[in-house]
Each structure stands twice: as C-alpha cells, then as structure tokens.
Coordinates of C-alpha atoms and ligand atoms in Angstrom, one line a residue:
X203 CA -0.2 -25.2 -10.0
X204 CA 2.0 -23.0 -8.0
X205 CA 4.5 -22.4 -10.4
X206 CA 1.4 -21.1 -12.8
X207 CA 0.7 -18.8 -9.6
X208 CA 4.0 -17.6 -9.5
X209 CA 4.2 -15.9 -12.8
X210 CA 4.8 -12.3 -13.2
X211 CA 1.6 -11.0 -15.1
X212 CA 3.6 -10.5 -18.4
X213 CA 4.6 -13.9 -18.5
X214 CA 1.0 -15.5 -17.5
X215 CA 0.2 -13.2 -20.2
X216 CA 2.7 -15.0 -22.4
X217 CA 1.5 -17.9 -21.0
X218 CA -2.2 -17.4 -21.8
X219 CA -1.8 -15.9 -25.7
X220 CA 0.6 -18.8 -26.5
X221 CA -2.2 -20.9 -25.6
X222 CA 0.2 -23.0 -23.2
X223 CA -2.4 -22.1 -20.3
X224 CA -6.0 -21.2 -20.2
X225 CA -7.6 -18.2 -18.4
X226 CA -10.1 -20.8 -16.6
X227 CA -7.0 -22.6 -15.5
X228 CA -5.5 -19.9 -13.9
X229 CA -8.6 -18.5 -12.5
X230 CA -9.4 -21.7 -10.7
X231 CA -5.7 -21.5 -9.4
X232 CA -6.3 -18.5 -7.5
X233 CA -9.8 -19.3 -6.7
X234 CA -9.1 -22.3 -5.0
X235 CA -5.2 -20.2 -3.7
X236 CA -7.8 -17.7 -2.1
X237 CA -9.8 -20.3 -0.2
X238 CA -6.9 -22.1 1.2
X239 CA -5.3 -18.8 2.5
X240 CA -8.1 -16.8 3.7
X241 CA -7.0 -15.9 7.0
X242 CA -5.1 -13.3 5.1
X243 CA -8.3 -11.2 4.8
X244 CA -7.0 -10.1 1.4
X245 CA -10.5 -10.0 -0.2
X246 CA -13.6 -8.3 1.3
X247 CA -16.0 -9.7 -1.7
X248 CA -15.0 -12.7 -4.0
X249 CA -16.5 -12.5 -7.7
X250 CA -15.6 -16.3 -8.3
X251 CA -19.1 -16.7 -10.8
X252 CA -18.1 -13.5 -12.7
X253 CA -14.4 -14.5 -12.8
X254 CA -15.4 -18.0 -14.7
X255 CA -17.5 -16.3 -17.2
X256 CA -15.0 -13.9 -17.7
X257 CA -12.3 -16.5 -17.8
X258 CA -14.2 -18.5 -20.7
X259 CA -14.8 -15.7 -22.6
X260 CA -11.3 -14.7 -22.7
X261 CA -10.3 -18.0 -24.1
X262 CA -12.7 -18.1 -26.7
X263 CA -11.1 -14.8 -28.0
X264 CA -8.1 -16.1 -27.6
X265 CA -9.3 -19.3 -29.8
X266 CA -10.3 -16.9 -32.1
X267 CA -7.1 -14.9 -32.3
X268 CA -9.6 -11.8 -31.1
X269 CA -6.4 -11.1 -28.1
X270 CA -6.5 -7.4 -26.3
X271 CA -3.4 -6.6 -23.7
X272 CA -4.6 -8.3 -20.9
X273 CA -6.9 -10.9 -22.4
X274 CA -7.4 -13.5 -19.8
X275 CA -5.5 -12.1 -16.7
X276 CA -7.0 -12.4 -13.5
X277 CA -6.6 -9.7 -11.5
X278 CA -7.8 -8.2 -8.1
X279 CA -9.0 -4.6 -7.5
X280 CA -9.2 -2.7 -4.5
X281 CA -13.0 -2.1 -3.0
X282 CA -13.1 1.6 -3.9
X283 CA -13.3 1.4 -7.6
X284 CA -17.0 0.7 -8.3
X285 CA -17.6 -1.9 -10.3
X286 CA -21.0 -2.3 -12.1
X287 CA -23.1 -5.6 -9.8
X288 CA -20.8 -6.8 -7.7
X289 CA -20.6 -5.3 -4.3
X290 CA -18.0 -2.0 -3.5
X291 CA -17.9 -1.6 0.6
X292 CA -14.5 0.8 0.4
X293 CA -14.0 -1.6 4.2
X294 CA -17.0 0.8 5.5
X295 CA -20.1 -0.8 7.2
X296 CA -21.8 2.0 6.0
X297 CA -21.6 0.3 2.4
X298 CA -22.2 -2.9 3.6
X299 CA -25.2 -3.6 0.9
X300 CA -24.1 -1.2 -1.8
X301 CA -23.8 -2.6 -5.0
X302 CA -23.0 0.4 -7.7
X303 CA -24.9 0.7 -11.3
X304 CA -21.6 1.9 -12.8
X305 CA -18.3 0.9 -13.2
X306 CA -15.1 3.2 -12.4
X307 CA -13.5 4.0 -15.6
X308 CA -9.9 2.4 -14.4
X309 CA -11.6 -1.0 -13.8
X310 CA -13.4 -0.6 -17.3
X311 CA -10.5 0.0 -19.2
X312 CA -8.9 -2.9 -17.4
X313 CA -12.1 -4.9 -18.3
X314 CA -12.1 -3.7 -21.8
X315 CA -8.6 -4.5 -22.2
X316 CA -9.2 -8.5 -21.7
X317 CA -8.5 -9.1 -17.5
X318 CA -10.5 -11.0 -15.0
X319 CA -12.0 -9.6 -11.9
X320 CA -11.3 -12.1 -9.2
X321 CA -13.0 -9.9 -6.5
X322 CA -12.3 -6.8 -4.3
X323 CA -9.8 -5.9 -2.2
X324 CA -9.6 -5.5 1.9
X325 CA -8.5 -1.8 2.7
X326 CA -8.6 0.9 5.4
X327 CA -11.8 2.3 5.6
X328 CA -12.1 5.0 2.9
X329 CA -8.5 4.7 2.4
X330 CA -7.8 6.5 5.5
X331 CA -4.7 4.7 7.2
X332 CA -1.9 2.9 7.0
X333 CA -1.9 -0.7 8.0
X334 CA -5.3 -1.7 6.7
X335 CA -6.5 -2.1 10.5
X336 CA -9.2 0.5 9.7
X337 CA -11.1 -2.0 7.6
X338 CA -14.7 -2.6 9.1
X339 CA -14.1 -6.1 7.5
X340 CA -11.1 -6.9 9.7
X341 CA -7.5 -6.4 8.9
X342 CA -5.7 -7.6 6.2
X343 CA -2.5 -9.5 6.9
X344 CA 0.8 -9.4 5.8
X345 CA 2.2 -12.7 4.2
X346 CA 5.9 -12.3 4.8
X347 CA 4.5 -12.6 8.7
X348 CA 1.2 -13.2 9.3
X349 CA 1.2 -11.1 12.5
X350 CA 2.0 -7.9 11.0
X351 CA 0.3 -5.7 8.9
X352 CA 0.7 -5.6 5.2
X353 CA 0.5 -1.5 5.3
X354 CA -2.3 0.3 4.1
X355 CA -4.7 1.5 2.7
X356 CA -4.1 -0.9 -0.3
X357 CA -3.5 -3.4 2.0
X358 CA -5.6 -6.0 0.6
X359 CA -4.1 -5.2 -2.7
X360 CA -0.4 -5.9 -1.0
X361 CA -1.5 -8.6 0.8
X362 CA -3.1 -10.3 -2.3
X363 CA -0.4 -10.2 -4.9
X364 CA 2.5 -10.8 -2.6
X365 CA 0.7 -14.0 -1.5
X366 CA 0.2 -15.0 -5.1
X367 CA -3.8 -14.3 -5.0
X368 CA -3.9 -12.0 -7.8
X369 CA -1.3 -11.4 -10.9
X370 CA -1.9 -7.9 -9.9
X371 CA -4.0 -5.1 -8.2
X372 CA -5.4 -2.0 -8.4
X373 CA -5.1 0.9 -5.8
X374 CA -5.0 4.5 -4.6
X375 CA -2.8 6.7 -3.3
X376 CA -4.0 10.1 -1.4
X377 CA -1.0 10.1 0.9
X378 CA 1.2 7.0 -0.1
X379 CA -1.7 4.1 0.2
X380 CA 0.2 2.5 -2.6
X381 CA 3.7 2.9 -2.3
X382 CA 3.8 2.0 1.6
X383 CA 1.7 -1.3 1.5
X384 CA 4.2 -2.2 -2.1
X385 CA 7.6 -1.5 0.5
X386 CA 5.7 -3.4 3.5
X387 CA 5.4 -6.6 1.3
X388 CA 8.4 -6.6 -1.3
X389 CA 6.2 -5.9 -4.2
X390 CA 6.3 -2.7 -6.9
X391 CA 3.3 0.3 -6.6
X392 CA 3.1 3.0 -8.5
X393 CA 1.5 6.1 -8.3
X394 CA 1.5 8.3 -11.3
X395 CA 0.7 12.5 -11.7
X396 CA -2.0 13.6 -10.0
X397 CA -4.9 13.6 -13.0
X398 CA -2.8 10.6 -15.2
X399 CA -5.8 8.4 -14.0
X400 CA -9.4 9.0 -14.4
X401 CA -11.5 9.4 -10.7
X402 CA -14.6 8.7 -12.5
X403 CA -16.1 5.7 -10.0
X404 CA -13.6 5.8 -7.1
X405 CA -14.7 5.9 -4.0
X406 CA -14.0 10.1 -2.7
X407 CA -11.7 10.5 -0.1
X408 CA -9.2 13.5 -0.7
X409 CA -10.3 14.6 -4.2
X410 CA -7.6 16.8 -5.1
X411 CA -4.7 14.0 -4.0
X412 CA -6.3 10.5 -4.4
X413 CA -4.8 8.6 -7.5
X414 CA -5.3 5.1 -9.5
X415 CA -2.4 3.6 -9.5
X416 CA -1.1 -0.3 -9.3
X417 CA 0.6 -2.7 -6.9
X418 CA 2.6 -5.5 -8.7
X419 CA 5.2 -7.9 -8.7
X420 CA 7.5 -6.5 -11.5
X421 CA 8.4 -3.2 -13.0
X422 CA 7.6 -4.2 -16.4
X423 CA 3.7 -5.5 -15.0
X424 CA 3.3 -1.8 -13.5
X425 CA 4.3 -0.4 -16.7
X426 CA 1.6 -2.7 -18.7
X427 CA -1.0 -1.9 -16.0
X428 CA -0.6 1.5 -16.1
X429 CA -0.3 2.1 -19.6
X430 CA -3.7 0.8 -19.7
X431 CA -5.7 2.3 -16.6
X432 CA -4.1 6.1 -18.0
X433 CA -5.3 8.3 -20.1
X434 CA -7.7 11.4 -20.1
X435 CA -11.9 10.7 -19.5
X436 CA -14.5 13.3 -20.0
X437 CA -16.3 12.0 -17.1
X438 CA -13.4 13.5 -15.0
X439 CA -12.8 17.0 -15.2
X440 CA -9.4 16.5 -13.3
X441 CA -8.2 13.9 -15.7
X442 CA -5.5 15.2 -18.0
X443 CA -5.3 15.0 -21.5
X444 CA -1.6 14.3 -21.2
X445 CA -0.6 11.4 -24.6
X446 CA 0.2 8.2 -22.4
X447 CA 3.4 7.4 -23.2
X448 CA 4.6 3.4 -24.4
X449 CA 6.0 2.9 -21.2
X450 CA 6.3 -1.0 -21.3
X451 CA 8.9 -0.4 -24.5
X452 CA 10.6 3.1 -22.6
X453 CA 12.3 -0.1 -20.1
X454 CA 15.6 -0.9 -20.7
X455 CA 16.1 2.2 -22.5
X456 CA 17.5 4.3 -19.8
X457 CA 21.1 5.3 -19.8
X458 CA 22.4 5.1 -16.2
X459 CA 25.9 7.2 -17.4
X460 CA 25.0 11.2 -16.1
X461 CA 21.8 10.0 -14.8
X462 CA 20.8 12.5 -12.0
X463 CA 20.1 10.9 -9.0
X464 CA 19.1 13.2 -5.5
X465 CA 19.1 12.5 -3.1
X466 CA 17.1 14.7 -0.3
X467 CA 18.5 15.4 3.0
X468 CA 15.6 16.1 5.0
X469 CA 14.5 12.6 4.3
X470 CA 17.5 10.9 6.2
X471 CA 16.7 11.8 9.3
X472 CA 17.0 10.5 12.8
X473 CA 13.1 8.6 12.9
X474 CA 14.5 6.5 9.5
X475 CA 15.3 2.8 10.4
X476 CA 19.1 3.1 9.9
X477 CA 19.3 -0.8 8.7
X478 CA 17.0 0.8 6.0
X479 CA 19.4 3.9 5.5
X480 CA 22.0 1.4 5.1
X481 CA 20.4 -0.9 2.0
X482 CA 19.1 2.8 0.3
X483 CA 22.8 4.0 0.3
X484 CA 24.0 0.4 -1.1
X485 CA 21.5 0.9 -4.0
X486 CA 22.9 4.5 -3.9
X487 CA 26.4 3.3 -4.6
X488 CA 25.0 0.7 -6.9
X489 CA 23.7 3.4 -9.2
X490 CA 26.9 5.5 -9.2
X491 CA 28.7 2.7 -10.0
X492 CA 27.1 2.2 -13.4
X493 CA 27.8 6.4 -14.2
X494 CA 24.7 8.2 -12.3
X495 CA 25.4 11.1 -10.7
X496 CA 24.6 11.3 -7.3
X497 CA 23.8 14.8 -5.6
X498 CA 23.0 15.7 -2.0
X499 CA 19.7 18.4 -2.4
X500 CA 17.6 19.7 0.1
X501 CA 13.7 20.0 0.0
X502 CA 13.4 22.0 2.9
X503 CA 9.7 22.3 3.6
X504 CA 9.3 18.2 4.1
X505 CA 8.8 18.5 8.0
X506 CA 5.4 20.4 7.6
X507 CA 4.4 18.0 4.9
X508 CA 2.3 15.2 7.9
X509 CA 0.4 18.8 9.2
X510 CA -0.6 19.9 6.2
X511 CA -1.6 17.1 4.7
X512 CA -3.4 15.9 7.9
X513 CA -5.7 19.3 7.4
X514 CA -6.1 19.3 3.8
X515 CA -7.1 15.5 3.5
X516 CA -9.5 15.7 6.7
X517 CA -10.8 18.5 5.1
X518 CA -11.8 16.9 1.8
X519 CA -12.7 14.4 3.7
X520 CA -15.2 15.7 5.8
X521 CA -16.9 17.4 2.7
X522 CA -16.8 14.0 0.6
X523 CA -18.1 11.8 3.1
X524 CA -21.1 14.2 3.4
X525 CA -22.8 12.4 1.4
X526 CA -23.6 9.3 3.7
X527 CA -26.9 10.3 5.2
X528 CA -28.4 7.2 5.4
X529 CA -30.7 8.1 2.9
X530 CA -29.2 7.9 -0.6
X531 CA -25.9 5.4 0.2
X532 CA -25.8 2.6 2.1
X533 CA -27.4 1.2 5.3
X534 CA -30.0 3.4 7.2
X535 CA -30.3 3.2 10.7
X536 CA -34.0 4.4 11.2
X537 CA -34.8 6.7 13.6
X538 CA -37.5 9.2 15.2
X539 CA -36.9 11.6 12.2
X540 CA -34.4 13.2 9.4
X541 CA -32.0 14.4 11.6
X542 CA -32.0 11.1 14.0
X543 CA -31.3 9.1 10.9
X544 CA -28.6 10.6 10.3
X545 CA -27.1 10.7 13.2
X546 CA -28.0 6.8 13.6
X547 CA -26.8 6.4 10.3
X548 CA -23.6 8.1 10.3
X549 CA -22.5 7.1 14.2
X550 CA -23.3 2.8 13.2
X551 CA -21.9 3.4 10.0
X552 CA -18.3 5.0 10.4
X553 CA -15.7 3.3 12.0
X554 CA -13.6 5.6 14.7
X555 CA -10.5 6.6 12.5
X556 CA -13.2 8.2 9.4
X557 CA -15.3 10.0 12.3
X558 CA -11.9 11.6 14.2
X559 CA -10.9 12.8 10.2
X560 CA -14.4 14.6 9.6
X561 CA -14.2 15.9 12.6
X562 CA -10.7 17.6 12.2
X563 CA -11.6 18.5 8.8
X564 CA -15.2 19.8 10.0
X565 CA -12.4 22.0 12.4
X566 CA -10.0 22.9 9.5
X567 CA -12.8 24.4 7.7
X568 CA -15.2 26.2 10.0
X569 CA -15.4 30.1 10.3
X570 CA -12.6 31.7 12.1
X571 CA -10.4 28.8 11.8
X572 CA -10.2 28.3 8.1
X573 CA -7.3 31.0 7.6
X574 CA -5.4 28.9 10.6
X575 CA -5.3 25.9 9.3
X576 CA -7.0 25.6 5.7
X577 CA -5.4 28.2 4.3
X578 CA -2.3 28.0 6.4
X579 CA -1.9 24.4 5.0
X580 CA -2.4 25.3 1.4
X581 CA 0.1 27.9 1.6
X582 CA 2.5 24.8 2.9
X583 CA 1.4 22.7 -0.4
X584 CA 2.7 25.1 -2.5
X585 CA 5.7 25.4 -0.5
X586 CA 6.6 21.7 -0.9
X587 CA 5.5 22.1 -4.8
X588 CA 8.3 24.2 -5.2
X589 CA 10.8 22.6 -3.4
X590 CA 10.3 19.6 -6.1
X591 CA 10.2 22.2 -8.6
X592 CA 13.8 23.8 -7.8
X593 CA 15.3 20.3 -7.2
X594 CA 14.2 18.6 -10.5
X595 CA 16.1 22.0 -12.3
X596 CA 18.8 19.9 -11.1
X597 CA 18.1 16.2 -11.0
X598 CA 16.1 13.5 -13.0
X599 CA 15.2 11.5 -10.3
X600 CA 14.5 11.2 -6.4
X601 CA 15.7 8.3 -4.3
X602 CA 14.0 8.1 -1.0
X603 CA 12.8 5.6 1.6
X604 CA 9.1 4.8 1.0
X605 CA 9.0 4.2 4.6
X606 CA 10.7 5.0 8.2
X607 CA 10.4 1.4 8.9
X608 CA 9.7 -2.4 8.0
X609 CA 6.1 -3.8 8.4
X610 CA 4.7 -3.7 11.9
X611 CA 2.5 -5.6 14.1
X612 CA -1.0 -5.7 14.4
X613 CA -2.1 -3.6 17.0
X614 CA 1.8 -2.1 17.8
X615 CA 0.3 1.7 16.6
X616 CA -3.6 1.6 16.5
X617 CA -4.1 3.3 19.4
X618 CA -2.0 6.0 18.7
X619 CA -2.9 8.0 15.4
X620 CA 0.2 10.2 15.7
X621 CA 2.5 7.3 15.3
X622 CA 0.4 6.3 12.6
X623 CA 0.7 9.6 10.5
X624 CA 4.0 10.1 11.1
X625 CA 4.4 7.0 8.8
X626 CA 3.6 8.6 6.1
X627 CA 6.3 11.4 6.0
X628 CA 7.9 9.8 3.1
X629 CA 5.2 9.8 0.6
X630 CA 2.9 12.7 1.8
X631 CA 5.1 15.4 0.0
X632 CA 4.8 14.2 -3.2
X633 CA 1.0 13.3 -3.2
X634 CA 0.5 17.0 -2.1
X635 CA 2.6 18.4 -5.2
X636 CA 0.7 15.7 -7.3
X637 CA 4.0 14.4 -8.5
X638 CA 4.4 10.6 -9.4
X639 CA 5.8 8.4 -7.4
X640 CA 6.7 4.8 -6.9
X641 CA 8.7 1.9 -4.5
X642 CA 10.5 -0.6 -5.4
X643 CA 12.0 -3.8 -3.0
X644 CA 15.3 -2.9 -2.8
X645 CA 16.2 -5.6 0.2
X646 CA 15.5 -6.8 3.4
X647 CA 15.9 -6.6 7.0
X648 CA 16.0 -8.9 9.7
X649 CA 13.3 -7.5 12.8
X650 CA 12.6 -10.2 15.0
X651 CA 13.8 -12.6 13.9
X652 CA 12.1 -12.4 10.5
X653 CA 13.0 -11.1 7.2
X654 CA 11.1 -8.3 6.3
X655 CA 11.5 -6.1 3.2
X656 CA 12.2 -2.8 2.5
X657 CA 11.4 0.1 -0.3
X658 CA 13.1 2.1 -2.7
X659 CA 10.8 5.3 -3.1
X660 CA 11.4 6.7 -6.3
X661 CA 10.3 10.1 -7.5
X662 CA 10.1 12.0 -10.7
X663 CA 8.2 15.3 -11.8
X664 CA 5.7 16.2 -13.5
X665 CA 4.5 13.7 -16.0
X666 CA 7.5 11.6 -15.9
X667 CA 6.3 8.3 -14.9
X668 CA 8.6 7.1 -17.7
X669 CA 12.3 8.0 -15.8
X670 CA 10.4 6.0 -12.6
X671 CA 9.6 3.0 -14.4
X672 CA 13.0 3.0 -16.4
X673 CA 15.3 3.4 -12.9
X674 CA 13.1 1.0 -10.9
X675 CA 13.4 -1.7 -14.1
X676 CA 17.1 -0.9 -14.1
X677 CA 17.4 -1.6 -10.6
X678 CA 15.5 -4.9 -11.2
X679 CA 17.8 -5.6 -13.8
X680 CA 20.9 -4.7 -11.3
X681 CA 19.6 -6.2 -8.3
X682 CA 18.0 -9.6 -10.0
X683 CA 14.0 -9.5 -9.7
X684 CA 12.9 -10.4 -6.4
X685 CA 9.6 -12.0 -5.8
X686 CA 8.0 -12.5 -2.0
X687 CA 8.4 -15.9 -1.0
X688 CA 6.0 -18.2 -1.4
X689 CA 4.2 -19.7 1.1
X690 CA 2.4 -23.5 0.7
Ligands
LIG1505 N1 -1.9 6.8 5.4 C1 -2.4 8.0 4.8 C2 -3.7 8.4 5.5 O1 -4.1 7.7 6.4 C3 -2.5 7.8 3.4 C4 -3.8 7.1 3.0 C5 -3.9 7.1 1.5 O2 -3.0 7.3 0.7 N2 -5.1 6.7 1.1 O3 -4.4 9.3 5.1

C-alpha cells in the first residue's frame, strides 16, 4: 500500500486509467494514511463519504472508457476554496459552522476534470502567516520533523502531500503561502500570474495578490494541475483571458544552451542561510554547465518590498474581512444589540494575528494617513514592477532562494511578527508585481541534527509559467527527482 502512496500523481494516474489500480483503492490508502498520522494536523475537515462516492464513480467511467485528466485522483484542497456541502473554515473560528452553497471555480474544474476530494486543508487563518501556527484548528506539522513547522499559509497542503496524504494540493499565494510551505517540506508549488486562476469561491484575503496555485511532488504533476485549474471565468472579473498554454508537453523542451539565468543581488544578502547560498550557487553552476548563461542583475527596490506589502495586504485585508459581522457569515456571538454583536462576534471570532492585520490596514487607510502609507506603498509596487520589467529585457528566468532559512520550530517566531514577515522577503516582490513564481527542492541541510530541505525560487514574467515549469523540470531531470521521505 505504501508504494501505491508514493506515486507521483501522473503515475497514480497511469496507474488508475490502465486499470492496474482502482480509485476506491487508492482512496482508502489515504483515508486509512490520514487516520494513522493525524497528529500532523494536515486536514481541518475529512470528506471520507464524498471521497468513496467519488472514488466509485470514477471507476465506473473508467470501466466505461468515459476517462477526463484526472479521473480518479484523490486529492486534498486547502480550506479557502469553497466547496459546495462540505464545510470551508479558512482555519478561522469564525467559520466554524459554515458550509458554502457554491463551489470555487478552481476546485470545480478539478472536480469536473475527474479528481477526488479527500478533505480540506489546515492553514493560517485567512492565509495570513507563515508557519500555519495561525490556524484556529491548531498548527499543522511538518513531516521531515514533526516539531517544526511545515511553513504557511498552505501549510496543511505542504504537510499533506509531503507525508503522502494527498497525490496533490491546492493553495494560495498573496505573499508566498505556496512557494515557502513547497521549500519548507521538499515538495514543488507554483504560483502562476496574478489573474491565470479564477478567485471566484476563494476565501478574500488580499484581492489584488492572492493566487490559486498547487503544491506537488513533481514538476510534471504542477504542470497537469495547473493546466487544469487555469483559464479565464466570467465569474471573475480579474481572471485573464490569457490561452493556457499545454504546459505538461512544453517539459523537456527547453534548451538550457543561452538560457538566461539572473541572478538578483539584493536577494543574497547577509539574513540568507549561507548553507542555503551555498546549494543555490551549486545549482547555479549546474545550469551553466549545461550552456545557460548566468548574469549578476540588480532589482533594487527588493528591501521595501516586506513594508509595502505589509500595508497593501492589511489594507485589503481589513476591507475583506468586513464582511464577518456575525450576522451574515459564520458564528454569532449574541449580544445586547447590533453593534455588541459585532463586536462579540468579531473579538471570539478572529484569532490575534487577523485582528493586529485589520487593525494596521484600518491605519493604512484612514484619513490623513492614507497618502503615508497607502499611497506611499503603492508607489513602491510599481517600483518593484519595474525592476522585473527592466531585468527580464535581459534574462529569461530568475533564480532565487524561496526562503532565508530551512523550516523552523514551533513556537521559535510566534511571538514576534517581525521575524515572521521578514520571512517572506523572498517571495513578496513578485506577488506584488503579480508575476509567476515557483520553488523547487534543490537540496538539503543539516540544522540540528536533522535534514531539512531547501528551495530553488524560480521566477519568470509575465505569463510565462511555461520557462518556470521547463527550468524546474530540467533541474529535476539534472538533479534526479527527489521525493520527502517516507515515514511508516
Ligand atoms: N506570509 C505572508 C503573510 O503572512 C504571505 C501569506 C500568503 O501568501 N497568504 O501575509
């Protein structure tokens, strides 16, 4: 059973439409591989009944040669895509009971295209963090180490596929909530162009950042996945009408000879983990050994990226989250009258980390300081916009660390939110210029006494998830494919 487990998703696909396996089979696999490991915390609401039937009517298509891409795949999807009868908490108290009418157009199309849903995904509350430790439903853990966290705010969706509870995951990115949690456990995430995805059923946090993306154990699974969840939907105004490109068959195709690779100074800095520095530079060398180009550039503008991205996000924030009064979402908390309910509502219901954000962003935005920081910050996103802009005139691709360091322990940084946000100064930049971006494992380190691994960030521009998904392939192909290790 734990070889069936350990499939990549194309090949339990292969698997599955050669009718060598059955979609029940593997279903029950990682039912019964989510009940023996549930001190993980990956899931925050198991759909095992749903799964089953979904299971058996996949393999009565499959019987009767009716097979779509992912007929039969179980898969696991992060608890802020809102899925039509089963529960969707986005880790907040405050949606403790709320069960949407609807479903989010990503987790339709993954639906319509044949896949399972095993259940929904531990994260930090509203997707605001980066270790998962925000989750009102406890924090997920990381499998390499069970004491550490497996990043965040997909952490569920980390922890679940790199501890072979899902073939695969949804998640979002705002800030790097997909590519972090993908470096903290050894697994592959992708976040594609700002509007590649449909919003339509996510759970709001940062409208004009958050993405769809995936977090899996291959390159070639991401390019499946996301081939699939792309595309443009009327129900989202944001949503481009961009042709999705056949990125599964683009792999392989890449010629490394003259590719460009940069290589940004202002992300080598003295905060980077230099055992990290070290196994990005190998990869580096790796590249230029097979004909790439390798070129120093500069994005200058990188240092503000944290500030302005800690008003802008707040900001939305705060406006998006007005909407849990108590009286249309989620659990009321009754009181005297209106405005007691909401304040009831709203105190019981947020966890501390979502009420410090709407209170910056309440801050960012009100009279007389909305040109000091709103503004001010949005000046800075177009700053860092064209910094990409100038340095993809002279590369095709962006190699970065997706982090400053490994996975950390539980509890090392929650009571300092600094620390915390500082993590993200490798990925913020590129969510605020909407660009696509991805990690991939490109080793480990030893911290501890453990082995711990470590991502690749890779960047492209505009639109060009392809050159991403072709580098991070090639470097599988390089490298060998590594998987996290299993653990019985
Ligand atoms: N860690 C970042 C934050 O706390 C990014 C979160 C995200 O991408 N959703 O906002």
């Amino acid at each position: 059973m734990s070889e069936l487990l350990q499939l990549t998703a194309t090949q339990a696909l292969a698997k599955l439409h050669a009718k060598e396996v059955s979609s029940l089979e593997l279903t029950e696999a990682h039912l019964a591989r989510i009940e023996a490991r549930k001190h993980i915390n990956a899931y925050i609401t198991l759909n095992p009944e749903g799964a089953r039937a979904a299971a058996k009517a996949a393999d009565a298509a499959i019987a009767a040669g009716n097979i779509q891409p992912l007929t039969g795949l179980p898969l696991g999807i992060k608890d802020l895509f809102c899925t039509n009868g089963i529960r969707t908490t986005a880790a907040s108290k405050f949606l403790d009971n709320f069960v949407p009418a609807y479903e989010s157009t990503v987790t339709q199309k993954l639906w319509d295209a044949g896949a399972v849903n095993l259940g929904k995904l531990n994260m930090d509350e509203f997707a605001m963090g980066g270790s998962g430790e925000n989750s009102g439903y406890g924090p997920a853990r990381n499998p390499w180490n069970d004491t550490l966290v497996p990043g965040g705010s997909s952490s569920g969706s980390a922890a679940a596929v790199a501890d072979y509870q899902c073939y695969a995951a949804t998640g979002s990115d705002t800030g790097g909530s997909i590519r972090q949690p993908a470096a903290f456990t050894g697994l592959v995430g992708i976040k594609p162009t700002y509007g590649r995805c449909s919003r339509w059923g996510m759970v709001a946090f940062a409208s004009s950042l958050d993405q769809a993306g995936v977090i899996t154990r291959s390159t070639e699974d991401a390019a499946l996945l996301m081939e699939i969840i792309s595309g443009h939907d009327p129900k989202d105004s944001t949503s481009s009408p961009q042709a999705v490109p056949a990125w599964r068959e683009s792999l392989g195709k890449l010629n490394l000879k003259g590719l460009r690779i940069g290589l940004p100074k202002e992300y080598f800095i003295d905060g980077l983990d230099p055992k990290i520095r070290t196994l990005i530079e190998a990869a580096t060398r790796q590249f230029e050994g097979e004909g790439a180009i390798i070129k120093q550039i500069s994005l200058p503008h990188t240092q503000y990226a944290p500030a302005a991205y800690y008003i802008v996000a707040p900001a939305e924030a705060a406006s998006n989250l007005a909407r849990y009064d108590g009286i249309r979402y989620g659990v009321r908390k009754e009181g005297k009258n209106l405005v007691e309910t909401y304040l009831k509502s709203r105190t019981e219901g947020f966890g501390a980390e979502v009420k410090r954000r709407i209170m910056i962003g309440n801050y960012a935005l009100s009279s007389g300081y909305y040109d000091a920081f709103y503004t001010k910050a949005m000046q800075i996103r177009t700053l860092i916009s064209r910094d990409f802009d100038k340095a993809f005139e002279e590369v095709d691709v962006i190699f970065a660390p997706t982090a400053p360091t490994a996975a950390f322990p539980i509890g090392a940084k929650s009571n300092d939110p600094v620390a915390m946000y500082l993590g993200d100064v490798f990925t913020i930049p590129t969510s605020l210029a909407g660009l696509p971006g991805m990690s991939v494992n490109v080793g480990t380190i030893e911290e501890n006494g453990t082995r711990l691994p470590v991502g690749l960030q890779l960047i492209g521009a505009r639109w060009n998830e392809t050159v991403i998904l072709q580098v991070a392939h090639a470097w599988e192909q390089m490298a060998g494919l590594t998987q996290p290790p299993f653990q019985a």
